[in-house]
Tab-separated table of C-alpha atoms in Angstrom:
chain	number	residue	atom	x	y	z
A	94	MET	CA	75.948	89.662	45.672
A	95	SER	CA	77.341	92.529	47.921
A	96	ASP	CA	78.452	95.880	46.507
A	97	SER	CA	82.155	94.931	47.593
A	98	ASP	CA	81.864	91.663	45.324
A	99	THR	CA	80.595	93.518	42.504
A	100	PHE	CA	83.377	96.128	42.884
A	101	SER	CA	85.853	93.488	43.157
A	102	ASP	CA	84.526	91.672	39.946
A	103	ARG	CA	84.510	95.028	38.022
A	104	ALA	CA	88.221	95.598	39.040
A	105	ALA	CA	89.167	92.075	38.013
A	106	ILE	CA	87.581	92.496	34.570
A	107	ARG	CA	89.143	96.073	34.227
A	108	GLU	CA	92.561	94.540	34.865
A	109	LEU	CA	91.869	91.849	32.120
A	110	VAL	CA	91.008	94.587	29.586
A	111	GLU	CA	94.232	96.680	30.525
A	112	ASN	CA	96.348	93.456	30.293
A	113	TRP	CA	95.066	92.498	26.941
A	114	ALA	CA	96.154	95.649	25.460
A	115	LEU	CA	99.686	95.755	27.119
A	116	TRP	CA	100.589	92.113	26.450
A	117	ARG	CA	99.283	91.862	23.030
A	118	ASP	CA	101.060	94.971	21.818
A	119	ALA	CA	104.219	93.987	23.614
A	120	GLY	CA	104.234	90.496	22.014
A	121	ASP	CA	103.924	88.864	25.445
A	122	TRP	CA	101.984	85.936	24.166
A	123	GLU	CA	102.353	83.702	27.044
A	124	ARG	CA	100.739	86.095	29.618
A	125	PHE	CA	98.241	87.417	26.823
A	126	ALA	CA	96.818	83.778	26.596
A	127	THR	CA	95.961	83.957	30.260
A	128	VAL	CA	93.359	86.786	29.776
A	129	TRP	CA	91.024	84.382	27.950
A	130	HIS	CA	88.862	81.401	28.734
A	131	SER	CA	89.578	78.126	26.610
A	132	ASP	CA	86.779	78.824	24.192
A	133	GLY	CA	87.522	82.602	23.856
A	134	GLN	CA	86.758	84.063	20.474
A	135	MET	CA	88.366	87.367	18.852
A	136	MET	CA	86.584	89.494	16.334
A	137	ALA	CA	88.741	91.936	14.442
A	138	THR	CA	88.580	93.842	11.136
A	139	TRP	CA	91.454	91.483	9.723
A	140	TRP	CA	90.699	88.347	11.481
A	141	GLN	CA	87.918	86.510	13.391
A	142	GLY	CA	87.877	83.027	15.338
A	143	PRO	CA	89.448	81.389	18.302
A	144	TYR	CA	91.989	83.248	20.514
A	145	THR	CA	94.600	80.681	19.965
A	146	GLU	CA	94.469	81.217	16.438
A	147	PHE	CA	94.459	84.994	16.853
A	148	ILE	CA	97.706	84.692	18.827
A	149	ARG	CA	99.211	82.652	15.953
A	150	VAL	CA	98.271	84.980	13.310
A	151	SER	CA	99.278	87.925	15.476
A	152	GLN	CA	102.810	86.409	16.013
A	153	GLU	CA	103.077	85.966	12.195
A	154	GLY	CA	102.199	89.589	11.671
A	155	PHE	CA	104.552	90.735	14.312
A	156	ALA	CA	107.331	88.789	12.617
A	157	ARG	CA	106.614	90.423	9.244
A	158	GLY	CA	106.727	93.834	10.911
A	159	VAL	CA	103.076	94.543	11.275
A	160	ARG	CA	102.308	96.887	14.138
A	161	ILE	CA	98.733	97.356	15.439
A	162	LEU	CA	98.897	99.114	18.771
A	163	HIS	CA	96.161	99.908	21.234
A	164	PHE	CA	95.338	102.524	23.729
A	165	LEU	CA	92.684	102.495	26.205
A	166	GLY	CA	90.216	105.072	27.768
A	167	GLY	CA	87.448	104.673	30.446
A	168	SER	CA	85.454	101.562	30.975
A	169	SER	CA	81.718	100.839	31.772
A	170	ILE	CA	81.331	97.418	33.306
A	171	ASP	CA	77.954	95.623	34.080
A	172	VAL	CA	78.215	92.381	36.207
A	173	SER	CA	75.428	90.010	36.689
A	174	GLY	CA	76.354	87.026	38.779
A	175	ALA	CA	79.173	85.188	36.965
A	176	ARG	CA	78.736	87.246	33.795
A	177	GLY	CA	79.956	90.516	32.886
A	178	VAL	CA	79.947	92.975	29.757
A	179	ALA	CA	82.582	95.674	29.537
A	180	GLN	CA	82.796	98.480	27.203
A	181	THR	CA	86.051	100.267	26.917
A	182	LYS	CA	87.052	103.402	24.898
A	183	MET	CA	90.186	102.610	22.736
A	184	THR	CA	92.163	103.713	19.981
A	185	ILE	CA	93.850	101.263	17.209
A	186	THR	CA	96.836	102.558	15.557
A	187	GLN	CA	98.728	101.145	12.598
A	188	ARG	CA	101.822	102.470	10.954
A	189	VAL	CA	102.191	101.601	7.267
A	190	ASP	CA	103.601	102.547	3.874
A	191	VAL	CA	100.606	103.851	1.910
A	192	HIS	CA	101.632	104.258	-1.797
A	193	GLY	CA	105.137	105.288	-0.796
A	194	VAL	CA	104.185	107.681	2.139
A	195	LEU	CA	104.612	106.509	5.678
A	196	CYS	CA	101.356	106.975	7.407
A	197	ASP	CA	99.474	106.332	10.738
A	198	VAL	CA	95.889	105.221	10.622
A	199	VAL	CA	94.151	105.696	13.979
A	200	CYS	CA	90.586	104.260	14.450
A	201	THR	CA	88.665	105.295	17.719
A	202	GLY	CA	86.017	103.086	19.066
A	203	ARG	CA	85.153	100.743	21.857
A	204	PHE	CA	85.967	97.156	22.843
A	205	TYR	CA	82.859	95.298	23.576
A	206	ASP	CA	83.679	92.314	25.797
A	207	PHE	CA	81.796	89.324	27.068
A	208	PHE	CA	83.485	88.119	30.275
A	209	GLU	CA	82.494	84.979	32.687
A	210	ARG	CA	83.835	83.937	35.830
A	211	ARG	CA	84.596	80.146	35.864
A	212	ASP	CA	86.120	78.211	38.783
A	213	SER	CA	86.656	81.643	40.578
A	214	ARG	CA	88.579	83.058	37.626
A	215	TRP	CA	87.308	85.836	35.242
A	216	GLY	CA	88.218	85.268	31.697
A	217	LEU	CA	87.443	86.852	28.285
A	218	VAL	CA	84.768	84.903	26.104
A	219	LEU	CA	84.406	87.184	23.335
A	220	ARG	CA	85.917	90.451	22.251
A	221	GLN	CA	84.055	92.542	19.560
A	222	PRO	CA	85.436	96.008	18.797
A	223	ILE	CA	83.016	98.687	17.829
A	224	TYR	CA	84.581	101.035	15.181
A	225	GLU	CA	83.340	104.767	15.379
A	226	ILE	CA	85.657	106.939	13.517
A	227	ASP	CA	89.119	106.701	11.853
A	228	ARG	CA	91.714	109.066	9.972
A	229	LEU	CA	94.884	108.510	8.039
A	230	THR	CA	97.791	110.957	8.617
A	231	PRO	CA	101.296	111.092	7.015
A	232	VAL	CA	103.953	110.716	9.733
A	233	SER	CA	106.409	113.397	8.646
A	234	GLY	CA	103.966	116.135	7.256
A	235	GLU	CA	104.233	114.748	3.619
A	236	VAL	CA	101.584	115.172	1.144
A	237	ALA	CA	98.770	112.685	1.919
A	238	PRO	CA	98.765	109.643	-0.474
A	239	ARG	CA	95.995	109.389	-2.981
A	240	LEU	CA	93.763	106.649	-1.923
A	241	ASP	CA	91.885	104.260	-4.284
A	242	PRO	CA	88.229	105.181	-3.895
A	243	THR	CA	87.033	101.782	-5.251
A	244	VAL	CA	88.957	99.966	-2.108
A	245	LEU	CA	88.119	102.851	0.322
A	246	ASN	CA	84.426	102.771	-0.397
A	247	ARG	CA	84.078	99.063	0.188
A	248	PHE	CA	84.215	99.543	3.861
A	249	PRO	CA	82.013	101.412	6.475
A	250	ASP	CA	82.803	105.100	7.638
A	251	GLY	CA	83.959	103.909	11.120
A	252	TYR	CA	87.047	101.977	9.866
A	253	ARG	CA	87.401	102.452	6.112
A	254	HIS	CA	91.040	103.951	6.373
A	255	LEU	CA	91.929	101.277	8.779
A	256	ALA	CA	90.541	98.602	6.461
A	257	TYR	CA	92.374	100.205	3.538
A	258	VAL	CA	95.865	99.818	4.980
A	259	GLN	CA	95.152	96.391	6.309
A	260	THR	CA	93.973	95.558	2.711
A	261	LEU	CA	97.271	96.857	1.485
A	262	VAL	CA	99.271	94.558	3.779
A	263	GLY	CA	97.451	91.595	2.675
A	264	TYR	CA	94.593	91.224	4.974
A	265	GLU	CA	90.997	90.191	3.969
A	266	VAL	CA	89.023	92.729	6.004
A	267	LYS	CA	85.441	92.010	7.168
A	268	ARG	CA	83.064	94.408	5.764
A	269	ASP	CA	80.016	94.434	8.357
A	270	MET	CA	81.703	95.121	11.732
A	271	PRO	CA	79.623	97.373	14.249
A	272	GLY	CA	80.039	100.990	14.125
A	273	LEU	CA	78.782	103.893	16.266
A	274	ALA	CA	75.029	103.252	15.120
A	275	GLY	CA	73.232	100.641	12.864
A	276	PRO	CA	71.703	97.136	12.915
A	277	GLN	CA	75.163	95.484	13.667
A	278	VAL	CA	75.782	97.659	16.883
A	279	GLU	CA	72.020	97.101	17.785
A	280	GLU	CA	72.400	93.449	17.381
A	281	LEU	CA	75.546	93.430	19.585
A	282	TYR	CA	73.927	95.347	22.386
A	283	GLY	CA	71.132	92.794	22.320
A	284	ARG	CA	73.677	89.943	22.644
A	285	GLY	CA	75.214	91.673	25.627
A	286	ARG	CA	71.792	91.962	27.343
A	287	ASP	CA	71.004	88.411	26.719
A	288	TRP	CA	74.585	87.211	28.024
A	289	LEU	CA	73.979	89.288	31.273
A	290	ALA	CA	70.546	87.578	31.612
A	291	GLY	CA	72.308	84.129	31.356
A	292	ASN	CA	71.170	83.262	27.791
């Protein structure tokens, strides 16, 4: 593969990463579906499974007023033949009433994505976010709400405030998602290496 091919592949992957965030947050579900391959899987704190079902539950949440928004930073993309792994810095922001106080919860981390080129088209096969650090802040400078420590402490440091507010709005939140360090993220890195090696 030539350097120009690799550059073109990386550009195509980066475009998919950006389209994911823009189309998902805008509720442009028809175009959002084109980012994925047919067997694409989404892993999030609040839901895990096929991308088609992720779209359905996202639409349901959107209709109820749930707003989970994404902002992207830089990417590092590795390509090997028809496979790629992209890591992209991101923030997840959710605005929600927390015990009577309107708050923003902001989680910083990375999207860790498995891509594949099939029939000359790159598509997303698996998105696994890595949750590094988060915070909860009142929107209008009010006193911060008192959080229930028994709920807060169920979750890892990297996304415990995000998990707290998602629990408040009725989601069952996964408790062992990858963070900045630890066995879960090391296992994910190993899966990425295997993916690029063709396994």
